[in-house]
Amino acid sequence: MADPAQAPADRGDGESPPPADVAFVRRIRKDFQRIQMEHEFAVDEVLTKVSILRKEFLHLHRYNPIEHVGSRVKSPTSILQKVARLGIEPTPEAIRASIHDIAGVRITCSFIADTYRVLEALTFQTDVRVIRIKDYITHPKPNGYKSLHALIEIPVFLSTGPVPVTVEVQVRTIAMDFWASLEHKIYYKYDGAVPAGLVASLTEAAQLAELLDQRMEELHTEVRGTGWESAE
Ligand code: GTP
Ligand code: MG
């Protein structure tokens, strides 16, 4: 699909679109750039919060519960594709109301207990408004997918004042992340129509990942019980 956000307003070849279209494309391009910018700022805010939590945990407990943090902001093309898929107007208001995964932050933790601890510490903050939490760790998806999903809204302070921006935060363990990234690749390879045998194998692998998470957590508790890595 053509991306109005990237489209030149005037090609200077004598075949420019009529003025009304030029104005329309310019407006959409500006709107999309603004949406993208606001979500980039929101991701920066969340990344700063996560970095502070990580350093504080390390300082207090000499223990880092966060293994890795990743983020992404949907491109204007990708937002437009979702606009078309949802059948909504390409206006900032409709996009903000209906598309909540423009900004995404993924936090990978060492252990299951850490995923809950980190999400709680993040959502507890007074400038974070929780819109929705989905606990796919306690209630995995039928295919075995596990993760904590939180839709949060945080204020981004612009020159015109604060703007509330939604960010989708996913928190999972290394084992859950390993599984999800392979499942994602397989899903795309088969364009969603994954053969039944492969689906069953993936679900079985998710159970193995769960066993690994449990075993690692037990080992960790055992070792910590001896005072290793303790702050005291
Ligand atoms: P969409 O984001 O539009 O799909 O709607 P939703 O908010 O109902 O989605 P959900 O909270 O179930 O999942 C949002 C995101 O979680 C997806 O975009 C993926 O990144 C991830 N996710 C959810 N289910 C799966 C899954 O079965 N496999 C993998 N690999 N990732 C998943
Ligand atoms: Mg999504």
mmCIF file of C-alpha atoms and ligand atoms in Angstrom:
data_model
loop_
_atom_site.group_PDB
_atom_site.id
_atom_site.type_symbol
_atom_site.label_atom_id
_atom_site.label_comp_id
_atom_site.label_asym_id
_atom_site.label_seq_id
_atom_site.Cartn_x
_atom_site.Cartn_y
_atom_site.Cartn_z
ATOM 1 C CA MET A 1 0.000 0.000 0.000
ATOM 2 C CA ALA A 2 1.192 3.543 -0.734
ATOM 3 C CA ASP A 3 2.303 5.298 2.394
ATOM 4 C CA PRO A 4 0.836 8.838 2.546
ATOM 5 C CA ALA A 5 3.249 9.611 5.353
ATOM 6 C CA GLN A 6 6.129 9.073 2.932
ATOM 7 C CA ALA A 7 4.423 10.374 -0.218
ATOM 8 C CA PRO A 8 5.961 13.434 -1.864
ATOM 9 C CA ALA A 9 3.531 16.370 -1.853
ATOM 10 C CA ASP A 10 4.646 17.539 -5.276
ATOM 11 C CA ARG A 11 6.701 15.531 -7.755
ATOM 12 C CA GLY A 12 7.346 18.616 -9.905
ATOM 13 C CA ASP A 13 6.710 16.607 -13.086
ATOM 14 C CA GLY A 14 3.575 18.405 -14.128
ATOM 15 C CA GLU A 15 1.459 15.498 -12.951
ATOM 16 C CA SER A 16 0.980 16.601 -9.348
ATOM 17 C CA PRO A 17 -2.303 15.662 -7.724
ATOM 18 C CA PRO A 18 -4.972 18.371 -7.532
ATOM 19 C CA PRO A 19 -4.526 20.867 -4.634
ATOM 20 C CA ALA A 20 -7.231 19.250 -2.460
ATOM 21 C CA ASP A 21 -5.368 15.907 -2.587
ATOM 22 C CA VAL A 22 -2.059 17.621 -1.867
ATOM 23 C CA ALA A 23 -3.530 19.229 1.237
ATOM 24 C CA PHE A 24 -5.047 15.885 2.301
ATOM 25 C CA VAL A 25 -1.766 13.998 1.882
ATOM 26 C CA ARG A 26 0.126 16.742 3.689
ATOM 27 C CA ARG A 27 -2.309 16.637 6.594
ATOM 28 C CA ILE A 28 -2.150 12.838 6.896
ATOM 29 C CA ARG A 29 1.633 12.882 6.656
ATOM 30 C CA LYS A 30 1.841 15.463 9.462
ATOM 31 C CA ASP A 31 -0.666 13.565 11.601
ATOM 32 C CA PHE A 32 1.221 10.285 11.177
ATOM 33 C CA GLN A 33 4.576 11.877 11.931
ATOM 34 C CA ARG A 34 3.108 13.374 15.093
ATOM 35 C CA ILE A 35 1.580 10.058 16.179
ATOM 36 C CA GLN A 36 4.873 8.281 15.576
ATOM 37 C CA MET A 37 6.834 10.959 17.461
ATOM 38 C CA GLU A 38 4.521 10.909 20.484
ATOM 39 C CA HIS A 39 4.802 7.120 20.693
ATOM 40 C CA GLU A 40 8.595 7.282 20.387
ATOM 41 C CA PHE A 41 8.652 9.702 23.335
ATOM 42 C CA ALA A 42 6.361 7.382 25.316
ATOM 43 C CA VAL A 43 8.684 4.433 24.628
ATOM 44 C CA ASP A 44 11.637 6.557 25.815
ATOM 45 C CA GLU A 45 9.729 7.316 29.037
ATOM 46 C CA VAL A 46 8.977 3.637 29.680
ATOM 47 C CA LEU A 47 12.559 2.606 28.867
ATOM 48 C CA THR A 48 13.828 5.167 31.381
ATOM 49 C CA LYS A 49 11.439 3.816 34.016
ATOM 50 C CA VAL A 50 12.592 0.253 33.359
ATOM 51 C CA SER A 51 16.246 1.279 33.454
ATOM 52 C CA ILE A 52 15.726 3.012 36.827
ATOM 53 C CA LEU A 53 13.954 -0.066 38.228
ATOM 54 C CA ARG A 54 16.740 -2.314 36.990
ATOM 55 C CA LYS A 55 19.479 -0.177 38.568
ATOM 56 C CA GLU A 56 17.552 0.187 41.819
ATOM 57 C CA PHE A 57 16.963 -3.573 42.095
ATOM 58 C CA LEU A 58 20.659 -4.092 41.500
ATOM 59 C CA HIS A 59 21.571 -1.508 44.136
ATOM 60 C CA LEU A 60 19.114 -2.818 46.752
ATOM 61 C CA HIS A 61 19.361 -6.550 46.192
ATOM 62 C CA ARG A 62 22.570 -6.964 44.192
ATOM 63 C CA TYR A 63 20.360 -8.788 41.760
ATOM 64 C CA ASN A 64 19.167 -7.877 38.277
ATOM 65 C CA PRO A 65 15.714 -9.308 37.476
ATOM 66 C CA ILE A 66 15.757 -7.969 33.909
ATOM 67 C CA GLU A 67 17.740 -9.806 31.251
ATOM 68 C CA HIS A 68 16.804 -7.766 28.221
ATOM 69 C CA VAL A 69 14.596 -4.863 27.139
ATOM 70 C CA GLY A 70 13.429 -4.283 23.582
ATOM 71 C CA SER A 71 11.108 -1.759 22.028
ATOM 72 C CA ARG A 72 9.554 -0.774 18.756
ATOM 73 C CA VAL A 73 7.212 1.839 17.329
ATOM 74 C CA LYS A 74 4.964 0.841 14.446
ATOM 75 C CA SER A 75 5.879 2.502 11.160
ATOM 76 C CA PRO A 76 3.332 4.765 9.430
ATOM 77 C CA THR A 77 2.884 2.024 6.782
ATOM 78 C CA SER A 78 2.138 -0.550 9.438
ATOM 79 C CA ILE A 79 -0.317 1.807 11.190
ATOM 80 C CA LEU A 80 -2.048 2.421 7.850
ATOM 81 C CA GLN A 81 -2.328 -1.322 7.225
ATOM 82 C CA LYS A 82 -3.999 -1.743 10.611
ATOM 83 C CA VAL A 83 -6.285 1.254 9.880
ATOM 84 C CA ALA A 84 -7.387 -0.518 6.688
ATOM 85 C CA ARG A 85 -7.755 -3.874 8.476
ATOM 86 C CA LEU A 86 -9.899 -2.349 11.226
ATOM 87 C CA GLY A 87 -11.838 -0.227 8.705
ATOM 88 C CA ILE A 88 -11.394 2.977 10.717
ATOM 89 C CA GLU A 89 -10.798 6.552 9.557
ATOM 90 C CA PRO A 90 -7.115 7.532 9.179
ATOM 91 C CA THR A 91 -7.564 10.333 11.732
ATOM 92 C CA PRO A 92 -5.412 10.781 14.868
ATOM 93 C CA GLU A 93 -8.528 10.465 17.060
ATOM 94 C CA ALA A 94 -9.672 7.167 15.489
ATOM 95 C CA ILE A 95 -6.135 5.762 15.523
ATOM 96 C CA ARG A 96 -5.576 6.656 19.200
ATOM 97 C CA ALA A 97 -8.956 5.164 20.113
ATOM 98 C CA SER A 98 -8.571 1.886 18.218
ATOM 99 C CA ILE A 99 -4.880 1.033 17.807
ATOM 100 C CA HIS A 100 -3.142 0.397 21.105
ATOM 101 C CA ASP A 101 0.000 -1.377 19.993
ATOM 102 C CA ILE A 102 1.753 1.440 18.137
ATOM 103 C CA ALA A 103 4.336 1.595 20.924
ATOM 104 C CA GLY A 104 5.618 -1.669 22.331
ATOM 105 C CA VAL A 105 8.129 -2.470 25.053
ATOM 106 C CA ARG A 106 9.185 -6.045 25.780
ATOM 107 C CA ILE A 107 10.920 -6.904 29.039
ATOM 108 C CA THR A 108 12.604 -10.290 29.365
ATOM 109 C CA CYS A 109 13.189 -11.494 32.913
ATOM 110 C CA SER A 110 15.189 -14.363 34.330
ATOM 111 C CA PHE A 111 12.403 -15.922 36.390
ATOM 112 C CA ILE A 112 8.597 -16.052 36.508
ATOM 113 C CA ALA A 113 8.415 -14.292 39.895
ATOM 114 C CA ASP A 114 10.458 -11.435 38.421
ATOM 115 C CA THR A 115 7.942 -10.850 35.606
ATOM 116 C CA TYR A 116 5.201 -10.112 38.153
ATOM 117 C CA ARG A 117 7.578 -8.092 40.348
ATOM 118 C CA VAL A 118 8.759 -5.906 37.459
ATOM 119 C CA LEU A 119 5.276 -5.326 36.026
ATOM 120 C CA GLU A 120 3.936 -4.437 39.461
ATOM 121 C CA ALA A 121 6.760 -1.965 40.108
ATOM 122 C CA LEU A 122 6.104 -0.333 36.731
ATOM 123 C CA THR A 123 2.312 -0.143 36.924
ATOM 124 C CA PHE A 124 2.421 1.021 40.562
ATOM 125 C CA GLN A 125 3.948 4.355 39.496
ATOM 126 C CA THR A 126 1.608 7.313 39.900
ATOM 127 C CA ASP A 127 1.980 8.628 36.345
ATOM 128 C CA VAL A 128 1.198 5.229 34.843
ATOM 129 C CA ARG A 129 -2.449 4.498 34.166
ATOM 130 C CA VAL A 130 -3.237 0.841 33.634
ATOM 131 C CA ILE A 131 -5.803 0.342 30.897
ATOM 132 C CA ARG A 132 -5.710 -3.462 30.806
ATOM 133 C CA ILE A 133 -3.634 -6.360 32.018
ATOM 134 C CA LYS A 134 -3.718 -9.826 30.442
ATOM 135 C CA ASP A 135 -2.001 -12.580 32.372
ATOM 136 C CA TYR A 136 -1.109 -15.210 29.805
ATOM 137 C CA ILE A 137 1.321 -16.765 32.307
ATOM 138 C CA THR A 138 -1.396 -17.945 34.672
ATOM 139 C CA HIS A 139 -3.768 -18.417 31.723
ATOM 140 C CA PRO A 140 -1.656 -19.400 28.668
ATOM 141 C CA LYS A 141 -3.145 -19.222 25.171
ATOM 142 C CA PRO A 142 -4.274 -22.614 23.746
ATOM 143 C CA ASN A 143 -1.069 -22.820 21.645
ATOM 144 C CA GLY A 144 1.026 -22.469 24.812
ATOM 145 C CA TYR A 145 1.881 -18.752 24.478
ATOM 146 C CA LYS A 146 2.823 -17.205 27.819
ATOM 147 C CA SER A 147 3.510 -13.593 28.743
ATOM 148 C CA LEU A 148 2.201 -10.748 30.847
ATOM 149 C CA HIS A 149 0.606 -8.031 28.723
ATOM 150 C CA ALA A 150 -0.117 -4.592 30.082
ATOM 151 C CA LEU A 151 -1.673 -1.738 28.196
ATOM 152 C CA ILE A 152 -0.574 1.403 29.976
ATOM 153 C CA GLU A 153 -1.026 5.095 29.388
ATOM 154 C CA ILE A 154 1.674 7.565 30.338
ATOM 155 C CA PRO A 155 1.869 11.328 29.889
ATOM 156 C CA VAL A 156 4.362 12.707 27.407
ATOM 157 C CA PHE A 157 5.161 16.339 28.181
ATOM 158 C CA LEU A 158 5.199 18.402 24.998
ATOM 159 C CA SER A 159 5.536 22.182 24.620
ATOM 160 C CA THR A 160 1.737 22.385 24.393
ATOM 161 C CA GLY A 161 1.217 20.321 27.553
ATOM 162 C CA PRO A 162 0.953 16.675 28.541
ATOM 163 C CA VAL A 163 -0.367 14.169 26.012
ATOM 164 C CA PRO A 164 -1.484 10.723 27.239
ATOM 165 C CA VAL A 165 0.070 7.972 25.123
ATOM 166 C CA THR A 166 -0.654 4.243 25.200
ATOM 167 C CA VAL A 167 2.174 1.703 25.343
ATOM 168 C CA GLU A 168 1.834 -2.085 25.139
ATOM 169 C CA VAL A 169 4.223 -3.715 27.600
ATOM 170 C CA GLN A 170 5.013 -7.429 27.402
ATOM 171 C CA VAL A 171 6.898 -9.113 30.226
ATOM 172 C CA ARG A 172 8.070 -12.708 29.951
ATOM 173 C CA THR A 173 10.880 -15.065 30.932
ATOM 174 C CA ILE A 174 13.797 -16.001 28.680
ATOM 175 C CA ALA A 175 12.215 -19.431 28.074
ATOM 176 C CA MET A 176 8.839 -17.870 27.153
ATOM 177 C CA ASP A 177 10.603 -15.409 24.855
ATOM 178 C CA PHE A 178 12.585 -18.174 23.159
ATOM 179 C CA TRP A 179 9.357 -20.079 22.504
ATOM 180 C CA ALA A 180 7.391 -16.996 21.329
ATOM 181 C CA SER A 181 10.049 -15.895 18.863
ATOM 182 C CA LEU A 182 10.214 -19.329 17.219
ATOM 183 C CA GLU A 183 6.413 -19.655 17.176
ATOM 184 C CA HIS A 184 6.190 -16.204 15.574
ATOM 185 C CA LYS A 185 8.634 -17.217 12.815
ATOM 186 C CA ILE A 186 6.748 -20.461 12.146
ATOM 187 C CA TYR A 187 3.386 -18.641 12.145
ATOM 188 C CA TYR A 188 4.659 -16.212 9.507
ATOM 189 C CA LYS A 189 6.351 -18.912 7.445
ATOM 190 C CA TYR A 190 3.004 -20.697 7.109
ATOM 191 C CA ASP A 191 1.055 -17.443 6.872
ATOM 192 C CA GLY A 192 -1.010 -18.417 9.915
ATOM 193 C CA ALA A 193 -1.979 -21.875 8.567
ATOM 194 C CA VAL A 194 0.524 -23.886 10.655
ATOM 195 C CA PRO A 195 0.180 -27.678 10.091
ATOM 196 C CA ALA A 196 -1.560 -29.425 13.021
ATOM 197 C CA GLY A 197 1.479 -31.600 13.790
ATOM 198 C CA LEU A 198 3.689 -28.548 14.124
ATOM 199 C CA VAL A 199 1.122 -26.794 16.337
ATOM 200 C CA ALA A 200 1.109 -29.847 18.632
ATOM 201 C CA SER A 201 4.927 -29.878 18.735
ATOM 202 C CA LEU A 202 4.981 -26.177 19.596
ATOM 203 C CA THR A 203 2.462 -26.665 22.400
ATOM 204 C CA GLU A 204 4.581 -29.514 23.733
ATOM 205 C CA ALA A 205 7.687 -27.296 23.543
ATOM 206 C CA ALA A 206 5.789 -24.634 25.533
ATOM 207 C CA GLN A 207 5.223 -27.229 28.281
ATOM 208 C CA LEU A 208 8.962 -28.013 28.277
ATOM 209 C CA ALA A 209 9.729 -24.288 28.533
ATOM 210 C CA GLU A 210 7.382 -24.135 31.519
ATOM 211 C CA LEU A 211 9.202 -27.036 33.200
ATOM 212 C CA LEU A 212 12.514 -25.311 32.574
ATOM 213 C CA ASP A 213 11.186 -22.072 34.114
ATOM 214 C CA GLN A 214 9.984 -23.959 37.193
ATOM 215 C CA ARG A 215 13.260 -25.851 37.603
ATOM 216 C CA MET A 216 15.400 -22.733 37.158
ATOM 217 C CA GLU A 217 13.290 -20.852 39.691
ATOM 218 C CA GLU A 218 13.692 -23.694 42.225
ATOM 219 C CA LEU A 219 17.457 -23.734 41.691
ATOM 220 C CA HIS A 220 17.629 -19.976 42.005
ATOM 221 C CA THR A 221 15.647 -19.998 45.272
ATOM 222 C CA GLU A 222 17.915 -22.751 46.582
ATOM 223 C CA VAL A 223 21.076 -20.800 45.766
ATOM 224 C CA ARG A 224 19.713 -17.503 47.071
ATOM 225 C CA GLY A 225 18.770 -19.341 50.296
ATOM 226 C CA THR A 226 22.489 -19.861 50.937
ATOM 227 C CA GLY A 227 23.015 -16.089 50.927
ATOM 228 C CA TRP A 228 24.540 -15.886 47.461
ATOM 229 C CA GLU A 229 23.863 -12.507 45.790
ATOM 230 C CA SER A 230 22.196 -11.287 48.964
ATOM 231 C CA ALA A 231 22.424 -7.581 49.783
ATOM 232 C CA GLU A 232 22.664 -8.217 53.518
HETATM 233 P P1 GTP B 1 -3.620 -7.622 18.559
HETATM 234 O O1 GTP B 1 -2.412 -6.922 19.116
HETATM 235 O O2 GTP B 1 -4.279 -6.818 17.499
HETATM 236 O O3 GTP B 1 -3.248 -9.008 18.074
HETATM 237 O O4 GTP B 1 -4.749 -7.785 19.665
HETATM 238 P P2 GTP B 1 -4.763 -8.157 21.212
HETATM 239 O O5 GTP B 1 -4.508 -6.924 22.009
HETATM 240 O O6 GTP B 1 -6.020 -8.904 21.520
HETATM 241 O O7 GTP B 1 -3.570 -9.122 21.312
HETATM 242 P P3 GTP B 1 -2.873 -9.912 22.466
HETATM 243 O O8 GTP B 1 -2.822 -9.142 23.756
HETATM 244 O O9 GTP B 1 -3.422 -11.289 22.539
HETATM 245 O O10 GTP B 1 -1.429 -9.994 21.811
HETATM 246 C C1 GTP B 1 -0.713 -8.846 21.467
HETATM 247 C C2 GTP B 1 0.713 -9.224 21.106
HETATM 248 O O11 GTP B 1 1.189 -10.326 21.896
HETATM 249 C C3 GTP B 1 0.924 -9.703 19.692
HETATM 250 O O12 GTP B 1 1.084 -8.632 18.820
HETATM 251 C C4 GTP B 1 2.198 -10.540 19.830
HETATM 252 O O13 GTP B 1 3.349 -9.702 19.948
HETATM 253 C C5 GTP B 1 1.991 -11.194 21.165
HETATM 254 N N1 GTP B 1 1.285 -12.486 21.028
HETATM 255 C C6 GTP B 1 0.013 -12.769 21.345
HETATM 256 N N2 GTP B 1 -0.291 -14.056 21.104
HETATM 257 C C7 GTP B 1 0.826 -14.627 20.611
HETATM 258 C C8 GTP B 1 1.157 -15.962 20.170
HETATM 259 O O14 GTP B 1 0.351 -16.868 20.157
HETATM 260 N N3 GTP B 1 2.429 -16.151 19.719
HETATM 261 C C9 GTP B 1 3.375 -15.171 19.715
HETATM 262 N N4 GTP B 1 4.589 -15.471 19.272
HETATM 263 N N5 GTP B 1 3.091 -13.911 20.117
HETATM 264 C C10 GTP B 1 1.845 -13.631 20.561
HETATM 265 MG MG MG B 2 -0.514 -6.439 18.159
#
